[in-house]
C-alpha cells in the first residue's frame, strides 16, 4: 500500500504540478475517443498501450472482457456503461481487447478450477458460447495454442454480444459506430486486430491507420 500512497504523492507533485492547465480542462467535461472494454488483469494498461491521456478512453473492465448480451435480466453495470458511452458521450469506436495469458479464459477452459469461486464461474457463463466454439472447432489444439485461440474467439463472441445492445445496434446501422476486436500480447506489447477481410487477427501495426471495420465490411459487401 505504501507504494500507492507514495505514487499519489509523486503524481500530485510532479505530473499534475507540471500540467495544471491540462488537468483543469478535464474538469470541464469529457469527449473520449473510444469505449475500451478489456480484462481486469493488472498487466494491462489501456492508456499505456494506446499512448493516450486522461480523457481519451472511456474504460470498462471486468474478468475476461465480457459483455453480457442485452436482455431485460442482464441489464447491469456493463449495459449502463456501454449505453452511456454510445448515447451520451457519442463515442465513434468500441474496442474489445482480450489478452494473452488470461486467467479468466484459463478458467473457462478448466471449469473444475472454478469450484471455489462460484461468482467467477457464474460470470463466465457469459462466455459459454466461446467454450462451446472451442470444443467444436478447435479440438485439435492444446496448451498455449488453445488458450490463444480461446482469447481470440472470446473477443469475437463478446463483439457479437455487444451488437445485441440497442444503442450499439442503432449507431452501427447508421454507420456512426465502428466495433473492433483486439488481442494484446502482454509479453511483447503487440496488439492484434481482427481483420474481417482475412478472417483472422493481424498485427495492428500492419493496418492502415484510417481503416475501420465498417468500411472493411462495406467493401466486402460491395465485392460479393
Ligand atoms: Zn484476463
Coordinates of C-alpha atoms and ligand atoms in Angstrom, one line a residue:
X1 CA 0.0 0.0 0.0
X2 CA 2.9 2.3 0.7
X3 CA 3.8 2.2 -3.0
X4 CA 0.4 3.5 -3.9
X5 CA 0.5 6.4 -1.3
X6 CA 3.9 7.4 -2.5
X7 CA 2.7 7.2 -6.1
X8 CA -0.2 9.5 -5.4
X9 CA 2.2 12.0 -3.7
X10 CA 4.6 11.9 -6.7
X11 CA 1.7 12.2 -9.2
X12 CA 0.4 15.4 -7.5
X13 CA 3.8 16.9 -7.1
X14 CA 5.4 16.0 -10.4
X15 CA 2.7 15.3 -13.0
X16 CA -0.2 17.5 -12.0
X17 CA 2.1 20.2 -10.9
X18 CA 3.7 20.3 -14.4
X19 CA 0.4 20.2 -16.3
X20 CA -2.0 22.2 -14.2
X21 CA -4.0 23.6 -17.2
X22 CA -4.5 20.2 -18.7
X23 CA -5.9 18.8 -15.5
X24 CA -8.1 21.9 -15.0
X25 CA -9.6 21.4 -18.5
X26 CA -10.5 17.8 -17.6
X27 CA -13.0 19.2 -15.1
X28 CA -14.9 20.9 -17.9
X29 CA -16.1 17.6 -19.4
X30 CA -15.1 14.6 -21.4
X31 CA -15.2 13.7 -25.1
X32 CA -13.4 10.3 -25.2
X33 CA -12.2 8.9 -28.5
X34 CA -13.4 5.4 -27.8
X35 CA -15.0 2.9 -25.4
X36 CA -12.3 0.5 -24.4
X37 CA -13.5 -2.8 -23.0
X38 CA -10.8 -5.0 -21.5
X39 CA -10.0 -7.5 -18.8
X40 CA -9.3 -6.5 -15.2
X41 CA -5.9 -8.2 -15.4
X42 CA -3.3 -5.9 -13.7
X43 CA -0.9 -6.4 -16.5
X44 CA -3.0 -4.4 -19.0
X45 CA -2.7 -0.6 -19.0
X46 CA -5.1 0.7 -21.7
X47 CA -3.7 4.2 -21.7
X48 CA -0.1 3.0 -21.8
X49 CA -0.6 0.5 -24.7
X50 CA -2.5 3.1 -26.8
X51 CA -0.3 6.0 -25.7
X52 CA -3.4 8.0 -24.7
X53 CA -4.1 10.6 -22.0
X54 CA -6.7 11.0 -19.3
X55 CA -9.9 11.9 -21.1
X56 CA -9.2 9.9 -24.2
X57 CA -10.6 6.5 -23.3
X58 CA -13.9 5.6 -21.6
X59 CA -12.9 2.2 -20.0
X60 CA -15.0 -0.8 -19.0
X61 CA -13.1 -3.6 -17.3
X62 CA -14.1 -7.0 -15.9
X63 CA -12.8 -10.5 -15.7
X64 CA -12.5 -11.8 -19.2
X65 CA -13.5 -8.6 -21.1
X66 CA -17.1 -9.9 -21.2
X67 CA -20.2 -8.1 -22.5
X68 CA -23.3 -9.9 -21.3
X69 CA -25.9 -9.9 -24.2
X70 CA -28.6 -7.3 -23.8
X71 CA -31.7 -8.9 -22.2
X72 CA -34.0 -7.4 -19.5
X73 CA -32.5 -9.8 -16.9
X74 CA -28.9 -8.9 -17.7
X75 CA -29.1 -5.1 -17.6
X76 CA -26.3 -4.1 -15.2
X77 CA -23.1 -2.1 -15.0
X78 CA -21.8 -3.3 -18.4
X79 CA -25.1 -2.3 -20.2
X80 CA -25.3 1.0 -18.5
X81 CA -21.6 1.9 -19.2
X82 CA -22.0 0.9 -22.9
X83 CA -25.2 2.9 -23.3
X84 CA -23.7 6.0 -21.7
X85 CA -20.6 5.8 -23.9
X86 CA -22.6 5.4 -27.1
X87 CA -25.7 7.5 -26.5
X88 CA -24.4 10.3 -24.2
X89 CA -20.7 10.6 -24.9
X90 CA -21.2 9.7 -28.6
X91 CA -18.0 7.6 -29.0
X92 CA -17.4 6.5 -32.6
X93 CA -15.4 3.4 -31.8
X94 CA -15.7 0.5 -29.3
X95 CA -12.7 -1.8 -28.8
X96 CA -13.0 -5.2 -27.0
X97 CA -9.4 -6.1 -26.1
X98 CA -8.6 -9.6 -24.9
X99 CA -5.1 -10.5 -23.8
X100 CA -2.5 -13.3 -23.7
X101 CA -2.3 -15.5 -20.6
X102 CA -5.8 -14.5 -19.5
X103 CA -6.8 -16.2 -16.2
X104 CA -10.5 -15.9 -16.9
X105 CA -10.1 -17.8 -20.2
X106 CA -7.9 -20.4 -18.5
X107 CA -10.8 -20.9 -16.0
X108 CA -13.3 -21.1 -18.9
X109 CA -11.2 -24.0 -20.4
X110 CA -10.9 -25.7 -16.9
X111 CA -14.3 -25.4 -15.2
X112 CA -13.2 -27.7 -12.4
X113 CA -10.7 -25.0 -11.3
X114 CA -13.6 -22.6 -10.6
X115 CA -15.3 -24.7 -7.8
X116 CA -14.2 -22.4 -5.0
X117 CA -15.1 -19.2 -7.0
X118 CA -18.8 -19.5 -7.7
X119 CA -19.2 -15.9 -8.7
X120 CA -16.4 -16.2 -11.3
X121 CA -18.0 -19.5 -12.5
X122 CA -21.4 -17.7 -12.9
X123 CA -19.8 -14.7 -14.6
X124 CA -18.0 -16.9 -17.1
X125 CA -21.4 -18.3 -18.1
X126 CA -21.5 -15.2 -20.3
X127 CA -18.6 -16.8 -22.3
X128 CA -20.3 -20.2 -22.7
X129 CA -20.5 -19.7 -26.4
X130 CA -16.7 -19.3 -26.5
X131 CA -16.2 -22.6 -24.6
X132 CA -18.5 -24.4 -26.9
X133 CA -16.9 -23.0 -30.1
X134 CA -13.5 -24.1 -28.8
X135 CA -14.8 -27.6 -28.2
X136 CA -16.5 -27.9 -31.6
X137 CA -14.0 -26.1 -33.8
X138 CA -10.6 -26.3 -32.1
X139 CA -10.5 -29.8 -30.5
X140 CA -7.1 -30.4 -32.1
X141 CA -5.4 -27.6 -30.1
X142 CA -4.0 -27.8 -26.6
X143 CA -1.8 -25.7 -24.2
X144 CA -0.8 -22.2 -25.2
X145 CA -2.2 -22.5 -28.7
X146 CA -5.6 -23.4 -27.3
X147 CA -5.5 -20.5 -24.8
X148 CA -4.5 -18.0 -27.5
X149 CA -7.3 -19.2 -29.8
X150 CA -9.8 -19.0 -26.9
X151 CA -8.8 -15.4 -26.1
X152 CA -9.2 -14.5 -29.8
X153 CA -12.5 -16.3 -30.2
X154 CA -13.8 -14.8 -27.0
X155 CA -13.3 -11.2 -28.2
X156 CA -15.4 -12.1 -31.3
X157 CA -18.1 -13.7 -29.2
X158 CA -18.2 -10.6 -26.9
X159 CA -18.3 -8.4 -30.0
X160 CA -21.4 -10.3 -31.1
X161 CA -22.9 -9.8 -27.6
X162 CA -22.1 -6.1 -28.0
X163 CA -24.3 -5.9 -31.1
X164 CA -27.3 -7.0 -29.1
X165 CA -27.3 -3.7 -27.2
X166 CA -29.9 -1.4 -28.7
X167 CA -27.8 1.7 -28.6
X168 CA -24.9 -0.1 -30.3
X169 CA -27.1 -1.7 -32.9
X170 CA -28.7 1.6 -33.9
X171 CA -25.4 3.5 -34.2
X172 CA -23.7 0.7 -36.2
X173 CA -26.7 0.5 -38.5
X174 CA -26.5 4.3 -39.1
X175 CA -22.7 4.0 -39.8
X176 CA -21.8 6.1 -36.8
X177 CA -20.1 3.5 -34.7
X178 CA -17.3 1.1 -35.5
X179 CA -16.6 -2.1 -33.5
X180 CA -13.1 -3.6 -33.1
X181 CA -11.8 -6.9 -31.6
X182 CA -8.2 -6.6 -30.4
X183 CA -5.8 -9.0 -28.6
X184 CA -2.9 -7.6 -26.6
X185 CA 0.1 -9.8 -26.2
X186 CA 1.4 -8.6 -22.9
X187 CA 4.9 -10.2 -23.1
X188 CA 5.8 -8.3 -26.3
X189 CA 3.4 -5.3 -26.2
X190 CA 2.0 -6.3 -29.6
X191 CA -1.7 -5.6 -30.4
X192 CA -3.6 -7.8 -32.9
X193 CA -6.7 -6.6 -34.6
X194 CA -9.4 -8.8 -36.2
X195 CA -9.5 -8.2 -39.9
X196 CA -12.9 -9.3 -41.3
X197 CA -11.4 -9.5 -44.8
X198 CA -8.9 -12.1 -43.8
X199 CA -11.0 -13.7 -41.1
X200 CA -8.0 -13.6 -38.7
X201 CA -6.2 -11.4 -36.2
X202 CA -3.3 -9.4 -37.8
X203 CA -0.8 -7.0 -36.1
X204 CA -2.4 -3.6 -35.7
X205 CA 0.8 -2.0 -37.0
X206 CA 0.0 -3.5 -40.4
X207 CA -3.4 -1.9 -40.6
X208 CA -3.8 1.5 -42.4
X209 CA -4.5 4.0 -39.6
X210 CA -7.7 5.3 -41.1
X211 CA -9.2 1.9 -41.9
X212 CA -12.3 1.0 -39.9
X213 CA -14.3 -2.3 -39.6
X214 CA -17.4 -0.8 -41.1
X215 CA -15.5 0.4 -44.1
X216 CA -14.0 -3.0 -44.5
X217 CA -17.4 -4.7 -44.2
X218 CA -18.9 -2.3 -46.7
X219 CA -16.1 -3.2 -49.1
X220 CA -16.7 -6.9 -48.5
X221 CA -20.4 -6.4 -49.2
X222 CA -19.6 -4.5 -52.4
X223 CA -17.3 -7.2 -53.6
X224 CA -19.8 -10.0 -53.1
Ligands
LIG1 ZN1 -7.8 -11.6 -18.5

